[in-house]
mmCIF file with all atom_site columns, C-alpha atoms in Angstrom:
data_model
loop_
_atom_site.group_PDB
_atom_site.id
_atom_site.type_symbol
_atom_site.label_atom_id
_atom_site.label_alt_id
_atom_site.label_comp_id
_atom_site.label_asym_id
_atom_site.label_entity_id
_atom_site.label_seq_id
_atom_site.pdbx_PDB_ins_code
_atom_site.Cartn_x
_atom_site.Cartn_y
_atom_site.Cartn_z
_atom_site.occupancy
_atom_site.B_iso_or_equiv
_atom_site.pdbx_formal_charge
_atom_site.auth_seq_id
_atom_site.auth_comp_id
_atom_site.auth_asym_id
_atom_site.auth_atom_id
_atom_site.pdbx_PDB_model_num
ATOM 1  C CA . UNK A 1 1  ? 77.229 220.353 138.922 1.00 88.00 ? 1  UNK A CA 1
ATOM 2  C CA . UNK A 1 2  ? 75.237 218.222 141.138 1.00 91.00 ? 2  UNK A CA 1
ATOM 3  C CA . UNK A 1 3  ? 76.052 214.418 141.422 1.00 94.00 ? 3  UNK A CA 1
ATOM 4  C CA . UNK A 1 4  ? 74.201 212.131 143.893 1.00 93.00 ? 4  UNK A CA 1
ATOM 5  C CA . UNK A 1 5  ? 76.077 209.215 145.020 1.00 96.00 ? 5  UNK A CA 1
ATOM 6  C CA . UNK A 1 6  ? 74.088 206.179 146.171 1.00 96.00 ? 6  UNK A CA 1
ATOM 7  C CA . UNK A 1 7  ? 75.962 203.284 147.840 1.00 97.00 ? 7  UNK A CA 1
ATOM 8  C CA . UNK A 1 8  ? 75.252 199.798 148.952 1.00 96.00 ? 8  UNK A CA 1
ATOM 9  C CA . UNK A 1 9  ? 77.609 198.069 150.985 1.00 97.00 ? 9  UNK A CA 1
ATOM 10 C CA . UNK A 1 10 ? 77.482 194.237 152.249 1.00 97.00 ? 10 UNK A CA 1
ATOM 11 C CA . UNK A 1 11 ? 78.107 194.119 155.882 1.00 96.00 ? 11 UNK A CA 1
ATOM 12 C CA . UNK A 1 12 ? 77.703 190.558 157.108 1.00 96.00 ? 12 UNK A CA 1
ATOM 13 C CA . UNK A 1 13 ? 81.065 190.868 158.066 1.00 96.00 ? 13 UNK A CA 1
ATOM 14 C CA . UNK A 1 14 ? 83.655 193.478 160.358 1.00 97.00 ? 14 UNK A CA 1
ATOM 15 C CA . UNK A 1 15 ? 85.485 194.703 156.741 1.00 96.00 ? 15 UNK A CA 1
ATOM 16 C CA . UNK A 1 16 ? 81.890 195.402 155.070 1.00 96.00 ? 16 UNK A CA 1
ATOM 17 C CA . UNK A 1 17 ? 81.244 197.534 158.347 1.00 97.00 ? 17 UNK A CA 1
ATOM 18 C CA . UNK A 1 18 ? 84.745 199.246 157.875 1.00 97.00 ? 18 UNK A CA 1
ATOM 19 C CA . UNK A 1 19 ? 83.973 200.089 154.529 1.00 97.00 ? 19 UNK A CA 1
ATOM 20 C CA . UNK A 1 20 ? 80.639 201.384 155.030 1.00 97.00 ? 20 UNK A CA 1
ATOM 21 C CA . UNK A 1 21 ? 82.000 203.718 157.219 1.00 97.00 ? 21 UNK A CA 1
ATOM 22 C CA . UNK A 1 22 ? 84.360 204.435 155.328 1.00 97.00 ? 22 UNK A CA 1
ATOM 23 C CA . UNK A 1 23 ? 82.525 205.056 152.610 1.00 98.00 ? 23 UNK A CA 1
ATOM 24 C CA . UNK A 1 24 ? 80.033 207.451 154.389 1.00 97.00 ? 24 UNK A CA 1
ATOM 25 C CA . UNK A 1 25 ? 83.109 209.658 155.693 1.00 97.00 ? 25 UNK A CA 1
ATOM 26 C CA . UNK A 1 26 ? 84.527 210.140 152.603 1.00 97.00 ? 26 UNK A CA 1
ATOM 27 C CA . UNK A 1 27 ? 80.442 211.027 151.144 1.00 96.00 ? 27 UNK A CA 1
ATOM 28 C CA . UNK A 1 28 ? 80.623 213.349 154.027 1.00 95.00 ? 28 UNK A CA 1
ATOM 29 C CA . UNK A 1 29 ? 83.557 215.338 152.938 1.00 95.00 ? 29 UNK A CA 1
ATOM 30 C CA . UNK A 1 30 ? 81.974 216.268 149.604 1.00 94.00 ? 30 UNK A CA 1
ATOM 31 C CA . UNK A 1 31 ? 78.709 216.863 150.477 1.00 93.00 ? 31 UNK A CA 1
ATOM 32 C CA . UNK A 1 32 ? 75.261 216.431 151.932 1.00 91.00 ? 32 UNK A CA 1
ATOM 33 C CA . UNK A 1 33 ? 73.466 213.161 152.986 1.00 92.00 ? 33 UNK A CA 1
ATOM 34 C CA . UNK A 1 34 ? 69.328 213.504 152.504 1.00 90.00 ? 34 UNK A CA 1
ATOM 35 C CA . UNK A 1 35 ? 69.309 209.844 152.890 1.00 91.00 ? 35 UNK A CA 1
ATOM 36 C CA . UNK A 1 36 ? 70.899 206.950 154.818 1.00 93.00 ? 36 UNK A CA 1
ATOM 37 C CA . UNK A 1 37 ? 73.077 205.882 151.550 1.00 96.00 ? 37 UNK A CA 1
ATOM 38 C CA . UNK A 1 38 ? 72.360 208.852 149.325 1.00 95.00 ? 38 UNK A CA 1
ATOM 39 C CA . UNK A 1 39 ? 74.806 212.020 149.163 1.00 95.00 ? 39 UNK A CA 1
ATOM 40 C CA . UNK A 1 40 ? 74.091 215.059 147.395 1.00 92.00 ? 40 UNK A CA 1
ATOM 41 C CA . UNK A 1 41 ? 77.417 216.521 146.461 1.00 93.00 ? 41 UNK A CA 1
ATOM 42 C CA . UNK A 1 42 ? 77.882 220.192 144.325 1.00 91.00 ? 42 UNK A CA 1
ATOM 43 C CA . UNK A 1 43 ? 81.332 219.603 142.610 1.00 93.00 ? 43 UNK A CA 1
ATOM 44 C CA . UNK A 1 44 ? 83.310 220.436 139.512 1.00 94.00 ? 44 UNK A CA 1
ATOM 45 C CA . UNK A 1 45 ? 84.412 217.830 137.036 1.00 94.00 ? 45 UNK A CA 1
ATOM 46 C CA . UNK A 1 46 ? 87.791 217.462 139.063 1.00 96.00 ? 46 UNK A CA 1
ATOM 47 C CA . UNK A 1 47 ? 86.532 217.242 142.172 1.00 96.00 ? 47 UNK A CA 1
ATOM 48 C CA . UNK A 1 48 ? 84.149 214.481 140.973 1.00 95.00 ? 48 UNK A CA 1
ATOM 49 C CA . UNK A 1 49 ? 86.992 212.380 139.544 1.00 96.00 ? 49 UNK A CA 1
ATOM 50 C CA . UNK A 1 50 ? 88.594 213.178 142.928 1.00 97.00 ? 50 UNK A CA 1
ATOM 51 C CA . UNK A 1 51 ? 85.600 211.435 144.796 1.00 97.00 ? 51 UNK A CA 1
ATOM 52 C CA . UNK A 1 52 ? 84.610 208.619 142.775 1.00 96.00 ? 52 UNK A CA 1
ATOM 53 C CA . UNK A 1 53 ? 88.751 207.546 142.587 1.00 97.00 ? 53 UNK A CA 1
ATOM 54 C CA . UNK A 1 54 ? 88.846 207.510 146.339 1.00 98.00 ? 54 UNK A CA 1
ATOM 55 C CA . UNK A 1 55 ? 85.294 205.440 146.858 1.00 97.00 ? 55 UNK A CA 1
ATOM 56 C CA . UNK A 1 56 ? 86.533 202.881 143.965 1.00 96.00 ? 56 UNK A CA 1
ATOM 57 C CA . UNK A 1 57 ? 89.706 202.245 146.462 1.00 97.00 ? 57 UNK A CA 1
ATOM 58 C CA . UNK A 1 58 ? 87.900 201.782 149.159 1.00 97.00 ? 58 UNK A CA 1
ATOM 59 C CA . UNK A 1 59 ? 85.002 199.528 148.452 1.00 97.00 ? 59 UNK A CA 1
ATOM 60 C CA . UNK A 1 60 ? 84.698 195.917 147.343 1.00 96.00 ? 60 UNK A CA 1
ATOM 61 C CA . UNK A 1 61 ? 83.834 195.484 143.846 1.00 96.00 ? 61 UNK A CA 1
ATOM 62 C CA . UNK A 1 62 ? 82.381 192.087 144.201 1.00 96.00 ? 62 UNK A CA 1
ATOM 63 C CA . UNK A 1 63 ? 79.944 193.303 146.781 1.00 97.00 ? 63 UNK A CA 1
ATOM 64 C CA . UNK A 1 64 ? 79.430 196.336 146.792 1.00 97.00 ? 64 UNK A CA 1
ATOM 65 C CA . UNK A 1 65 ? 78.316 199.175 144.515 1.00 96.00 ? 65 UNK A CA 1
ATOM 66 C CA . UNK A 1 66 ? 78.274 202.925 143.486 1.00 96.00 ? 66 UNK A CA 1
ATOM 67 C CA . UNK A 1 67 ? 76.004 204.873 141.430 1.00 96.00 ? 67 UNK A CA 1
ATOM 68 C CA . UNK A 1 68 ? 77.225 208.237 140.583 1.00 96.00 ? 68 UNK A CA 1
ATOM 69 C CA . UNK A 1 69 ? 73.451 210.186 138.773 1.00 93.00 ? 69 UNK A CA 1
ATOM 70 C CA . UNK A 1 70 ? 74.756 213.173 137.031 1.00 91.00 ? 70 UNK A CA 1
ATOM 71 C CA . UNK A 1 71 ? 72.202 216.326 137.605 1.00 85.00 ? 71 UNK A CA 1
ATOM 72 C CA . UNK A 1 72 ? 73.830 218.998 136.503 1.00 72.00 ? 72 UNK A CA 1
ATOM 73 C CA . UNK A 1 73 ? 74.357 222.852 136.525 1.00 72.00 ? 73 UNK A CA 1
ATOM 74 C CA . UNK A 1 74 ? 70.643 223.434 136.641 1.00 68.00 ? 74 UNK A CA 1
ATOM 75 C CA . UNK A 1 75 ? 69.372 220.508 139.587 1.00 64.00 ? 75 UNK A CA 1
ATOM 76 C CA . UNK A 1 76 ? 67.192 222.982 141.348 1.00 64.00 ? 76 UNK A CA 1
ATOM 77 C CA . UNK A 1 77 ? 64.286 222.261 138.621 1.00 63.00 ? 77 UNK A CA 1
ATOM 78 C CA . UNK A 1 78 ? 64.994 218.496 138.644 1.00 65.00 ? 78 UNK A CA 1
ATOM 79 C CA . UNK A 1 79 ? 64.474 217.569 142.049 1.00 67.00 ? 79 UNK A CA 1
ATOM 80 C CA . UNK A 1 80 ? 61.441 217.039 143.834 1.00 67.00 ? 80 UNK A CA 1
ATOM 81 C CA . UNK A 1 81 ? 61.149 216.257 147.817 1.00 64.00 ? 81 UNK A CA 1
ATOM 82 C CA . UNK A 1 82 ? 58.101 214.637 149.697 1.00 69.00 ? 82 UNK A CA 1
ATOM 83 C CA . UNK A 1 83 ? 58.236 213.642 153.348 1.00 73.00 ? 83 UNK A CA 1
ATOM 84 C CA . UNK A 1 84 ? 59.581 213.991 156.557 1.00 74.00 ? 84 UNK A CA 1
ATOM 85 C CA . UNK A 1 85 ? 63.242 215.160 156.530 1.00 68.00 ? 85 UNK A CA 1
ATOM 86 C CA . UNK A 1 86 ? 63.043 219.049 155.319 1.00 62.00 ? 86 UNK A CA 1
ATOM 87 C CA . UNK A 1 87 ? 64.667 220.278 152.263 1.00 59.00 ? 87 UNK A CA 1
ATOM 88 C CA . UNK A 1 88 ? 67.685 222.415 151.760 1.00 56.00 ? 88 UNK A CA 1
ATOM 89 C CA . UNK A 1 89 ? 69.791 224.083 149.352 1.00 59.00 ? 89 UNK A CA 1
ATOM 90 C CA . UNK A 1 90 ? 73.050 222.007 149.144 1.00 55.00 ? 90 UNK A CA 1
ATOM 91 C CA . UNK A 1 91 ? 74.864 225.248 148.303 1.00 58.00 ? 91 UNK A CA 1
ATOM 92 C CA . UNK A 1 92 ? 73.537 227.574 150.810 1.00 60.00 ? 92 UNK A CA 1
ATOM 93 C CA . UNK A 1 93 ? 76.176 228.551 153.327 1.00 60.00 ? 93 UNK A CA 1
ATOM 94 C CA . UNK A 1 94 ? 76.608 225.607 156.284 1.00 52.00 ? 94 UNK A CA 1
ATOM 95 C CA . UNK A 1 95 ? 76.439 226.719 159.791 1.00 57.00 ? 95 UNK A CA 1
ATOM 96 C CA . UNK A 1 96 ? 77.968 224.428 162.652 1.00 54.00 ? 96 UNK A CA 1
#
């Protein structure tokens, strides 16, 4: 399934920093970022348990937040994308 992950982190001070990078590294690990606090991430039900257990730990819950959107098995007909930064196919194979 595909879940997007949207984040917003306070960072007026050093530990808001920390945690925004923290929280971006972890994002990172699971999937794809199409925009600055916006993840698209292709994961089972496990692994999405998995993610949203380690972001809970790391952010602040009195300023900061997490929204986990749901899209499903079949995303590829629910998403639409207008602008500058290309589209992709978050399960095509990743070259480095």
């Amino acid at each position: 399934m595909l879940v997007l992950i949207t984040y917003d982190v306070n960072t007026e001070d050093a530990a808001g920093k920390k945690r925004l990078r923290n929280v971006a590294k972890l994002c990172m690990n699971y999937g794809q970022r199409v925009q600055n606090s916006v993840f698209e991430c292709v994961v089972d039900a496990a692994k999405y348990r998995e993610i949203q257990h380690k972001l809970e730990k790391i952010i602040d819950k009195d300023k900061d937040s997490l929204r986990f959107y749901h899209l499903g098995n079949n995303y590829r007909y629910k998403i639409e994308h207008i602008g500058a930064k290309p589209s992709f196919n978050v399960e095509d194979t990743l070259i480095i």
